[in-house]
Coordinates of C-alpha atoms and ligand atoms in Angstrom, one line a residue:
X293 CA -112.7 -83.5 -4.2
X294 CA -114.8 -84.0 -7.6
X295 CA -112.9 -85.1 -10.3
X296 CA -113.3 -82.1 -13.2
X297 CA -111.6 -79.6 -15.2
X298 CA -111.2 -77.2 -12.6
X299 CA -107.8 -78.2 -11.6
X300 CA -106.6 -77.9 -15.0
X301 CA -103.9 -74.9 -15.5
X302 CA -103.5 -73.3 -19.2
X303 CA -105.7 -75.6 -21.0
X304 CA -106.1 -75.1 -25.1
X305 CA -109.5 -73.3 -23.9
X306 CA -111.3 -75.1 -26.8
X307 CA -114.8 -74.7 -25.1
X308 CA -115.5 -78.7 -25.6
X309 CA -115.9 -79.7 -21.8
X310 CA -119.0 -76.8 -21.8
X311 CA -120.8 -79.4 -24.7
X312 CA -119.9 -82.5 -22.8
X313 CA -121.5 -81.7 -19.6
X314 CA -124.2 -83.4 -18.4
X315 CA -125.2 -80.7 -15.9
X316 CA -124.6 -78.0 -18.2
X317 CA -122.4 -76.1 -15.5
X318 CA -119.0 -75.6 -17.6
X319 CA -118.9 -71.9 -19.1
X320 CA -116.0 -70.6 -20.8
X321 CA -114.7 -67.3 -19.9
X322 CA -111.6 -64.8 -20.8
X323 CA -108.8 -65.1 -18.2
X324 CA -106.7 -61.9 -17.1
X325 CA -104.1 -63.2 -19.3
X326 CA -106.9 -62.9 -22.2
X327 CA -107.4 -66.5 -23.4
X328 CA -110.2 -68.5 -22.9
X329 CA -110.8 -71.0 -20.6
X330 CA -113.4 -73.4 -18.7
X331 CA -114.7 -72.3 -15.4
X332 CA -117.6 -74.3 -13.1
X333 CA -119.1 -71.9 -11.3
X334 CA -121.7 -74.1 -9.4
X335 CA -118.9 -77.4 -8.4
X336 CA -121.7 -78.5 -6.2
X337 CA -123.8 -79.5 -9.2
X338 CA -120.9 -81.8 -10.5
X339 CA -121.6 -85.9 -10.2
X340 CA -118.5 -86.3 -10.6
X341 CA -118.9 -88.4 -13.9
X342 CA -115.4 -87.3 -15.6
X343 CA -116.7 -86.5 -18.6
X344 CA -115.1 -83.0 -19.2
X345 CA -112.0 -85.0 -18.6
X346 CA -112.3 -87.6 -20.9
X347 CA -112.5 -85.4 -24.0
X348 CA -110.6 -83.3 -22.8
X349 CA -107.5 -83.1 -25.3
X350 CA -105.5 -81.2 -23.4
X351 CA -105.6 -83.7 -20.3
X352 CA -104.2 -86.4 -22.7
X353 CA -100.5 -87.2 -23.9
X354 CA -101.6 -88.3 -27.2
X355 CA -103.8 -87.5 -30.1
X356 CA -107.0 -88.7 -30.7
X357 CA -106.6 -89.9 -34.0
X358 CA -105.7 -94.0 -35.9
X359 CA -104.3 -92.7 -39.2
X360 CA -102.1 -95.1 -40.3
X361 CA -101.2 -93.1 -44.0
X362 CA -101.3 -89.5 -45.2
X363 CA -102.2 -88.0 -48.5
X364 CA -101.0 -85.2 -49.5
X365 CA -101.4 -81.9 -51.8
X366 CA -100.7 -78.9 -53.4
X367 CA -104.0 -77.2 -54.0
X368 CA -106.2 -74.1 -54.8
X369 CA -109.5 -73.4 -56.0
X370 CA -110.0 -73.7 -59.6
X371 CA -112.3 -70.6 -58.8
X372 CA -110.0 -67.4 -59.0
X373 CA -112.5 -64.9 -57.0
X374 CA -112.3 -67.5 -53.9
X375 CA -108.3 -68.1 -54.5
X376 CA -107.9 -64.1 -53.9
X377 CA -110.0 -64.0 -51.3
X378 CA -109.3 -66.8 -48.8
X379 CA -105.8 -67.2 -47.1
X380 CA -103.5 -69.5 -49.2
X381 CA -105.7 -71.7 -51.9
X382 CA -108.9 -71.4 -50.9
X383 CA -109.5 -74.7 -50.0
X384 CA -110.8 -74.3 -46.5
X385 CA -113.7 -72.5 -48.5
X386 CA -114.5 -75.2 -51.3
X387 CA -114.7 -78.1 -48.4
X388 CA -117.0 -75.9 -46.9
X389 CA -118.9 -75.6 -50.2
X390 CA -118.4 -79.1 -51.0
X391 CA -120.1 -80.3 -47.6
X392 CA -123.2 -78.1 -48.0
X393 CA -123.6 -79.4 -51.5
X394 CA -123.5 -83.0 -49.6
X395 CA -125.9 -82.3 -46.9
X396 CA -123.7 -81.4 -44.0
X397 CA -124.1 -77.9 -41.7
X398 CA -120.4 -76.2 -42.0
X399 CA -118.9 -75.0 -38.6
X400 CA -116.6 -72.5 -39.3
X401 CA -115.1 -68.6 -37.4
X402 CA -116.5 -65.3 -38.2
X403 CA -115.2 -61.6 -37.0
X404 CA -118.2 -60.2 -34.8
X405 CA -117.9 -57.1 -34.8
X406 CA -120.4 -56.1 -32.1
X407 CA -118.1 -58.3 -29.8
X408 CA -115.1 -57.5 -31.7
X409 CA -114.3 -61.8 -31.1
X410 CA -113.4 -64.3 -33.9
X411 CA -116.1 -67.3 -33.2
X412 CA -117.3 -70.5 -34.2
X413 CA -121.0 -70.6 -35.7
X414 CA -123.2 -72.8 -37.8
X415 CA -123.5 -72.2 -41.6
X416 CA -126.3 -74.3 -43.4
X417 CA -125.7 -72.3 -46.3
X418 CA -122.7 -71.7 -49.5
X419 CA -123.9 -68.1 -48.5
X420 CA -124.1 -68.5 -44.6
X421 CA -120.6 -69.5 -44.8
X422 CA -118.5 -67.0 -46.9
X423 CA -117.7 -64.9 -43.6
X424 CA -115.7 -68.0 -42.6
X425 CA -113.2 -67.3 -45.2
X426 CA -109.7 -66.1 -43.9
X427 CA -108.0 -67.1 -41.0
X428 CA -108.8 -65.0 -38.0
X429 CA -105.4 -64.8 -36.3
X430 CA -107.3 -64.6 -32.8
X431 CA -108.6 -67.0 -30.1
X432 CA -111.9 -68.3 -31.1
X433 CA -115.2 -68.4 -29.0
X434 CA -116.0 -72.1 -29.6
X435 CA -119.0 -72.7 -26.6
X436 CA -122.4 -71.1 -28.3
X437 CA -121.9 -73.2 -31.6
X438 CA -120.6 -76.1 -30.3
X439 CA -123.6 -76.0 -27.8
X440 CA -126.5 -76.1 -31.1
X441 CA -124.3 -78.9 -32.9
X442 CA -126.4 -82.1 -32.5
X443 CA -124.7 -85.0 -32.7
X444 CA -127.3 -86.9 -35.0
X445 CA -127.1 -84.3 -37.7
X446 CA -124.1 -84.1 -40.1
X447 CA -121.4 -81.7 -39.4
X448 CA -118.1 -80.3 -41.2
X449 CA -116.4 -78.5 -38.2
X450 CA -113.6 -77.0 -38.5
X451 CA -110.7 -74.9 -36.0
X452 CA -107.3 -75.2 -34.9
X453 CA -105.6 -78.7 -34.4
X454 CA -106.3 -79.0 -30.0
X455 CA -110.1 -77.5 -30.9
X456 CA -110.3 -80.5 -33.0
X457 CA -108.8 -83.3 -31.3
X458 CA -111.5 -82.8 -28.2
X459 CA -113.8 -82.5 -30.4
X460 CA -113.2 -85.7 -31.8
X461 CA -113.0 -87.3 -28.0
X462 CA -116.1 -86.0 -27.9
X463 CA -117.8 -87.1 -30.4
X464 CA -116.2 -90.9 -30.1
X465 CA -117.4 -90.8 -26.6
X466 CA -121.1 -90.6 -28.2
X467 CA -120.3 -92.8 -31.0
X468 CA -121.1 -90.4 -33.9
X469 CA -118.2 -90.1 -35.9
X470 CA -119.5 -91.3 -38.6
X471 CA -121.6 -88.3 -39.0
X472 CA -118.7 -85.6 -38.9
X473 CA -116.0 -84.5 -40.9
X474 CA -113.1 -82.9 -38.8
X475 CA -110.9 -80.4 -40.4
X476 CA -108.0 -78.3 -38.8
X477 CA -104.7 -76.5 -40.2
X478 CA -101.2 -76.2 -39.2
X479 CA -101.1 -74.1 -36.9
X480 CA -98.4 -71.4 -35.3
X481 CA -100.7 -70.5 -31.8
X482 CA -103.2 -67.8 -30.8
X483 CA -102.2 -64.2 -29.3
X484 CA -103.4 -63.1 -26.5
X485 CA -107.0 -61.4 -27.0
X486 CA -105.6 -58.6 -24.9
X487 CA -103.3 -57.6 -28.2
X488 CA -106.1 -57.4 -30.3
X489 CA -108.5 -55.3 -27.8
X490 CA -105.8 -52.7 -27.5
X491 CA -105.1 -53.1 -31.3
X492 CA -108.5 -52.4 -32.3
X493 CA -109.0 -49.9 -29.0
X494 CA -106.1 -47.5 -30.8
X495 CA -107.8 -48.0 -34.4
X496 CA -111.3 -47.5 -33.5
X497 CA -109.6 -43.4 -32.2
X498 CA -108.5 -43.4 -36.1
X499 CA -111.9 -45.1 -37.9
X500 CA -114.2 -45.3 -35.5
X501 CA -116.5 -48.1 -34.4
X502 CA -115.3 -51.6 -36.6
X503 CA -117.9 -53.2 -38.9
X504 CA -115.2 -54.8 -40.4
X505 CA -111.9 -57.2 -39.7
X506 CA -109.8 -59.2 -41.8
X507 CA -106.1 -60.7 -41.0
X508 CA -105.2 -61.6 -45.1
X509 CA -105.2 -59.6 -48.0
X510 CA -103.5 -60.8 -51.4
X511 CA -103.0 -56.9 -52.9
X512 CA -99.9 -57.2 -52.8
X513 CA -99.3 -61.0 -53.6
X514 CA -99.7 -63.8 -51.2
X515 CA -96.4 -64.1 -50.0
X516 CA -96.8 -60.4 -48.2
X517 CA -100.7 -61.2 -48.0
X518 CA -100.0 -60.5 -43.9
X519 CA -102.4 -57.5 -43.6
X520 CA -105.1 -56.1 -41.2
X521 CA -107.9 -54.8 -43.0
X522 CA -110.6 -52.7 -41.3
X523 CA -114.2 -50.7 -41.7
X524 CA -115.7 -48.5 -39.8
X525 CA -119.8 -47.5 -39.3
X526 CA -118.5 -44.2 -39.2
X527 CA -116.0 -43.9 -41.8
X528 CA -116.4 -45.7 -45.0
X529 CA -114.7 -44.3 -47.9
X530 CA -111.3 -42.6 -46.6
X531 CA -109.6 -41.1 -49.6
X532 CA -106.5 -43.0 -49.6
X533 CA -107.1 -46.6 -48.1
X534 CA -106.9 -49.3 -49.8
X535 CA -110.4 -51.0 -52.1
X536 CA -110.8 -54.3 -51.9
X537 CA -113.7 -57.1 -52.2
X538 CA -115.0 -58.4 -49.0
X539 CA -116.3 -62.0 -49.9
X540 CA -118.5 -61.8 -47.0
X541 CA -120.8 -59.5 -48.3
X542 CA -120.4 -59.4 -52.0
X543 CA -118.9 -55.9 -52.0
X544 CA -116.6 -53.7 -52.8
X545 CA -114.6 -52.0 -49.7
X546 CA -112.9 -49.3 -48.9
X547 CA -110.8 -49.8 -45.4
X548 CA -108.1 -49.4 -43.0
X549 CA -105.6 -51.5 -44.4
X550 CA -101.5 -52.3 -42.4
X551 CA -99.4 -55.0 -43.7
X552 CA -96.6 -56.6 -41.6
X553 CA -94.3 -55.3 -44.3
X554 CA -94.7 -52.1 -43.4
X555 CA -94.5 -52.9 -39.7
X556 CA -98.0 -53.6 -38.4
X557 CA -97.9 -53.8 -34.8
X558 CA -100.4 -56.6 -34.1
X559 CA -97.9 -58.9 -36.2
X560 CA -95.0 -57.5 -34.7
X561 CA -96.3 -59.2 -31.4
X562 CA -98.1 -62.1 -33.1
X563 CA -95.0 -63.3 -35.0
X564 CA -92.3 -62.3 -32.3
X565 CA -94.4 -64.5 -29.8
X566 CA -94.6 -61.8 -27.3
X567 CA -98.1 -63.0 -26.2
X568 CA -98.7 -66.3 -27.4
X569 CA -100.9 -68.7 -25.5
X570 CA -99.2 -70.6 -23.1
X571 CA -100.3 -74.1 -24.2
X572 CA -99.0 -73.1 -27.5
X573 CA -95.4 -72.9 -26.5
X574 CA -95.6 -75.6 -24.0
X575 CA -98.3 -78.3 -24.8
X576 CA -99.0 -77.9 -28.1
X577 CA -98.5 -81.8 -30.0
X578 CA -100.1 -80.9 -32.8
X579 CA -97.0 -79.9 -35.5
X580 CA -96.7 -81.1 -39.0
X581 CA -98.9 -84.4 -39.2
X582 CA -99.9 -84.7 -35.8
X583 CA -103.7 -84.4 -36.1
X584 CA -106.8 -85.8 -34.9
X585 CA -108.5 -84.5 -38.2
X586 CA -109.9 -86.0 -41.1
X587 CA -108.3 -83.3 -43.0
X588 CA -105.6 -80.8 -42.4
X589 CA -104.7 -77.6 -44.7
X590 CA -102.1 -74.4 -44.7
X591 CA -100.3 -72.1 -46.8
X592 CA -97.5 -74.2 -48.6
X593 CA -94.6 -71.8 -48.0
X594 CA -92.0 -74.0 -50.0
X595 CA -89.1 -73.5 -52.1
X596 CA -91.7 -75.4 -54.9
X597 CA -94.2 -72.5 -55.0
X598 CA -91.9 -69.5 -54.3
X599 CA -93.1 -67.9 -57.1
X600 CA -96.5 -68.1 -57.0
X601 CA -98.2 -64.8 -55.7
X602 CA -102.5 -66.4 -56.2
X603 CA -101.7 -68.6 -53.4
X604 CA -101.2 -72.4 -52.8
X605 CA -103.0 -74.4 -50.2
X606 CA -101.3 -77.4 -48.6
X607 CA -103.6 -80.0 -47.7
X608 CA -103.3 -83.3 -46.3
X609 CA -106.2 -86.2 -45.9
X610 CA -105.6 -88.6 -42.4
X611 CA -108.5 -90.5 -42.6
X612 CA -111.0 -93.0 -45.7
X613 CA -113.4 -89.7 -44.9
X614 CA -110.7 -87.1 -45.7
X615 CA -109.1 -89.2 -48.5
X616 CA -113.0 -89.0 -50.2
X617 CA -113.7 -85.2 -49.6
X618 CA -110.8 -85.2 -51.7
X619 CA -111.2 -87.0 -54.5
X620 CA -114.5 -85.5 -54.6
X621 CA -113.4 -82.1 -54.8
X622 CA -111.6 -82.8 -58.3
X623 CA -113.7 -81.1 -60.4
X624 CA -113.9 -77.5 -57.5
X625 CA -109.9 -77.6 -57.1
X626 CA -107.0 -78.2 -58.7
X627 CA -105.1 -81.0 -56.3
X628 CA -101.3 -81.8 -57.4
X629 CA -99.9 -84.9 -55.3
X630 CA -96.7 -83.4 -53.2
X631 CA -94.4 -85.6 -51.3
X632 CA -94.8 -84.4 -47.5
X633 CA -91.3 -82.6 -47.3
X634 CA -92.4 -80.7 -50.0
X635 CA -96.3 -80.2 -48.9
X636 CA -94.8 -79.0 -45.3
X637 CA -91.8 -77.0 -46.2
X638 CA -91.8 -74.5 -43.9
X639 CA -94.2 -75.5 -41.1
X640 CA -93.1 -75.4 -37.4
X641 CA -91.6 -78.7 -36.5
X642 CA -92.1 -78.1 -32.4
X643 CA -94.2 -75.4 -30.3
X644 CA -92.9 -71.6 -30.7
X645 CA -90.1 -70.6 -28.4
X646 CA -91.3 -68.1 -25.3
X647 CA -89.4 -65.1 -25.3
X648 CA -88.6 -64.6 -21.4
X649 CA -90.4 -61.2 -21.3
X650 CA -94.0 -63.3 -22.4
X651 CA -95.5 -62.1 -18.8
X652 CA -94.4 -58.9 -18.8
X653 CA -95.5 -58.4 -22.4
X654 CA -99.3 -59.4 -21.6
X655 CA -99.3 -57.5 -18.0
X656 CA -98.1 -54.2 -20.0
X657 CA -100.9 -54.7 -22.6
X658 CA -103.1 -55.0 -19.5
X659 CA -101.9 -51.2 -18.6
X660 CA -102.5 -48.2 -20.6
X661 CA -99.4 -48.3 -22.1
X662 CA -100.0 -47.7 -26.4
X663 CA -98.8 -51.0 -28.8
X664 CA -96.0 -48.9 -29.9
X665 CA -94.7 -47.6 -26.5
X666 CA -94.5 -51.8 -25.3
X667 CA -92.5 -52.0 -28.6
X668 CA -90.3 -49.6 -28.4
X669 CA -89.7 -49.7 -24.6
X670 CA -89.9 -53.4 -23.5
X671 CA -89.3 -55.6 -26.7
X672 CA -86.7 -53.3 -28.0
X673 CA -84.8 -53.6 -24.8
X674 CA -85.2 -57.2 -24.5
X675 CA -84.0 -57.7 -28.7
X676 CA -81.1 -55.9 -28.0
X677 CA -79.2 -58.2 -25.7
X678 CA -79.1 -60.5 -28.9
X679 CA -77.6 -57.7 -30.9
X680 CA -73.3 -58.0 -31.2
X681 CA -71.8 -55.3 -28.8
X682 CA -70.3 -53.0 -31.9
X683 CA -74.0 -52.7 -33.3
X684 CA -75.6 -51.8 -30.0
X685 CA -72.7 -49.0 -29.4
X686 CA -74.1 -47.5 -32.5
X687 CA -77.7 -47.8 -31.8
X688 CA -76.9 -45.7 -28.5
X689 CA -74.6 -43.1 -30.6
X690 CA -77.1 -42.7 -32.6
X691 CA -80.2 -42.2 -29.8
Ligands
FAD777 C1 -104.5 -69.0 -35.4 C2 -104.1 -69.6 -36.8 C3 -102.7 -70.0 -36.9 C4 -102.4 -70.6 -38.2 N1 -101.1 -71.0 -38.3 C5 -100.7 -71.5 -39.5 C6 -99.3 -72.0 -39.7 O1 -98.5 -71.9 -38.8 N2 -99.0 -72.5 -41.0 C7 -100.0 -72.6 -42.0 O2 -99.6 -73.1 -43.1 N3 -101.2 -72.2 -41.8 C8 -101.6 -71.7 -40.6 N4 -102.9 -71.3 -40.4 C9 -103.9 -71.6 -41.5 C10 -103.8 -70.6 -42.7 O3 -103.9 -69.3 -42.2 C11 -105.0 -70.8 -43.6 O4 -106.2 -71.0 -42.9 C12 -104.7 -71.9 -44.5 O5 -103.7 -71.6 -45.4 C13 -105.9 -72.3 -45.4 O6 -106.3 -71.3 -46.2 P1 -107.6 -71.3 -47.0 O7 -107.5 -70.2 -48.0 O8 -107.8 -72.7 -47.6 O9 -108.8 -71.2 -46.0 P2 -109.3 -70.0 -45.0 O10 -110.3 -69.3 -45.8 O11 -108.2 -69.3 -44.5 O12 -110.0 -71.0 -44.0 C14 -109.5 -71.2 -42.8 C15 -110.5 -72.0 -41.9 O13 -110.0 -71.9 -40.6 C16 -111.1 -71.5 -39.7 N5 -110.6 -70.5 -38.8 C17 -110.3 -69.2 -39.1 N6 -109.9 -68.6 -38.0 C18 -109.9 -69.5 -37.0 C19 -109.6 -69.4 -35.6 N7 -109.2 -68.3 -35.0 N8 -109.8 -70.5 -34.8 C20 -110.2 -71.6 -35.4 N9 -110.5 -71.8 -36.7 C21 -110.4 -70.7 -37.5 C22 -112.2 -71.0 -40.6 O14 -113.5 -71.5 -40.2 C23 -111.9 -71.6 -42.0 O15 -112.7 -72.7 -42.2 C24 -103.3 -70.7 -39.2 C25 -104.6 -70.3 -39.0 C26 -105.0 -69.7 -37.8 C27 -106.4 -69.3 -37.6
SF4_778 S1 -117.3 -84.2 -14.0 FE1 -119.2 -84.3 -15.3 S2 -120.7 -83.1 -14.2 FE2 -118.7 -82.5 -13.3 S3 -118.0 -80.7 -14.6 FE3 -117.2 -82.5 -15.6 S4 -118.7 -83.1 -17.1 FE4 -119.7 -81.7 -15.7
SF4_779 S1 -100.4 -73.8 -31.4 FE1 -101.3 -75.8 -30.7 S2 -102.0 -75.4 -28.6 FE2 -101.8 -73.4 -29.7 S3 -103.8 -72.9 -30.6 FE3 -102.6 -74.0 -32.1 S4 -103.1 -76.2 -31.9 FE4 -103.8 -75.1 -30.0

């Protein structure tokens, strides 16, 4: 039996093994449960040299990373059009800038809307890389972009915390650090992609085919900034939804907009956990500094900055090459030194708890069953056994 990652079970699905093969016979494919994951189609082709292994982060107890000391921030853009456009502070978006001002390609997530997938991809431009702003709250497609990155070039790649810490494997394997900068954010897991086809399936009946996707929006202040935004081919214009400025193309939009405030389905499921990956509740070991990055950022939910509504980015710097970005960045962002339990107020200490109906949440999105039937058949049966008897009573009164 060859040594590879086929006997791996509910791996981070970070697309790194399909790089590191020799024989190029790794692909990475959407499972039933609708994550990705590695599969090797041809197993005959494998020599057996363990290299999908090796950087593999997921088949590792520890994280690939030596710092020994963190810095860390409170920070935003000192640009206000980028602050109200990216998630928290912007500052995901200035490192970007700040590395294609320095000579670096920027690896970063776009929506694509002819695939309807959040995915990595290259940007060698300021320009090339404004659809990389906002956090798509989806699993990412990592294997095409990863594929074109070449190791002797410099790179700023950036993705969620296990993404990063095989990438790093990988590129110590080849002894090219010194020509990346790694940056990832805290991070609460990825829903099942199954939730976001049936999410956008049901839209697309309302708006038509989606040009557009966006998981953030600041109309309404950061602290409710939890808001799909959506655009149609078909339908621009709606009277009635919301305008807004789409930093990816320099324009005004009208679109589709459904904040979790008012009880958007796809964050009902997202933030209840119904659908979560499985590594996230059960191998994730990537929570508050625990990082294989150079840098780290987030929304800084703290007590500190309750009261700001632009947005505040926490951001912490592992490495000598993180610690540098930063103090480089002075004159782009406004950085104010936080002590850590300030800068991570609010984070997730340990992986999100699995509700017990997980399963039968992801095999009902497989059926034809609507978002709001699985809510209000399933999940509300399951929350009610944590409801006190007299409140139930009245629920049933009432229905
Ligand atoms: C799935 C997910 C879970 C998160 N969970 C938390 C959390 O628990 N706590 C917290 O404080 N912050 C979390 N974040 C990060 C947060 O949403 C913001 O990205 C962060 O506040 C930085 O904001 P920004 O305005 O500086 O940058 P943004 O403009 O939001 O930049 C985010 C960066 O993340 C990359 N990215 C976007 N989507 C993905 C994706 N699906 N996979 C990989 N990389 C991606 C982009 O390339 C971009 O460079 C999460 C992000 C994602 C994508
Ligand atoms: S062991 Fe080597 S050849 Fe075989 S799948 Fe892994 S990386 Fe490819
Ligand atoms: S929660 Fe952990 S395992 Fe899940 S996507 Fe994020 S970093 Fe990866």
């Amino acid at each position: 039996m060859k040594k590879n990652i086929t006997y791996l079970k509910d791996c981070y699905g970070c697309g790194v093994c399909v790089k590191a093969c020799p024989t190029k016979i790794i692909s990475l494919k959407e499972t039933s449960d609708g994550f990705y994951a590695p599969i090797i189609l041809e197993q005959d082709k494998c020599i057996d040299c363990g290299l999908c292994l090796r950087i593999c982060a997921f088949n590792h107890d520890s994280v690939a990373q030596d710092s020994t000391s963190t810095d860390s921030y409170a920070a935003w853009s000192n640009n206000p059009i980028v602050r109200e456009h990216c998630s928290s502070g912007g500052i995901g978006f200035e490192i970007g800038r700040w590395a294609i001002d320095n000579g670096y390609k920027a690896v970063g997530v776009r929506y694509n809307p002819l695939k309807n997938r959040a995915e990595h991809y290259i940007a060698s431009t300021v320009e090339d890389f404004m659809p990389s702003v906002g956090s798509k709250y989806i699993p990412s497609y990592t294997a095409e972009a990863f594929d074109e990155i070449n190791l002797k070039e410099k790179y700023l790649v950036t993705g969620t915390p296990c993404q990063i810490d095989s990438f790093r494997r990988l590129i110590r394997q080849h002894k090219k650090e010194d020509n990346f900068i790694l940056l990832d954010f805290f991070c609460h897991g990825v829903p099942s992609l199954l939730l976001w086809d049936k999410y956008t399936s049901e839209l697309k009946e309302k708006i038509g085919n989606i040009s557009y996707a966006s998981w953030r929006n600041k109309s309404t202040g950061w602290h409710d900034s939890w808001a799909i935004n959506a655009d149609s081919t078909e339908n621009k214009g709606t009277p009635g939804w919301k305008v807004f400025y789409d930093l990816t193309t320099n324009e005004k939009r009208h679109a589709y907009h459904s904040r979790m405030s008012e009880g958007d389905l796809f964050y009902s499921f997202f933030f209840g956990h119904y659908c979560l990956n499985m590594c996230c509740h059960k191998s994730c070991k990537y929570k508050l500094e625990s990082s294989a990055a150079d840098i780290r950022i987030g929304d800084l939910w703290g007590n500190k900055y309750k009261n700001n509504e632009a947005g505040v980015s926490v951001v912490l710097a592992f490495t000598p090459r993180g610690k540098q970005v930063l103090s480089d960045l002075q004159n782009l962002c406004t950085l104010v030194s936080e002590p850590l339990e300030v800068s991570t107020e609010g984070q997730m200490k340990h992986c999100a708890p699995m509700p017990a109906i997980r399963d039968k949440v992801i095999g009902q999105l497989r059926s034809q069953k609507s978002l709001k039937e699985i809510k209000s058949g399933l999940i509300f049966r399951y929350n009610l056994r944590f409801l006190p008897g007299r409140i139930i009573n009245k629920i049933k009164r009432t229905l």
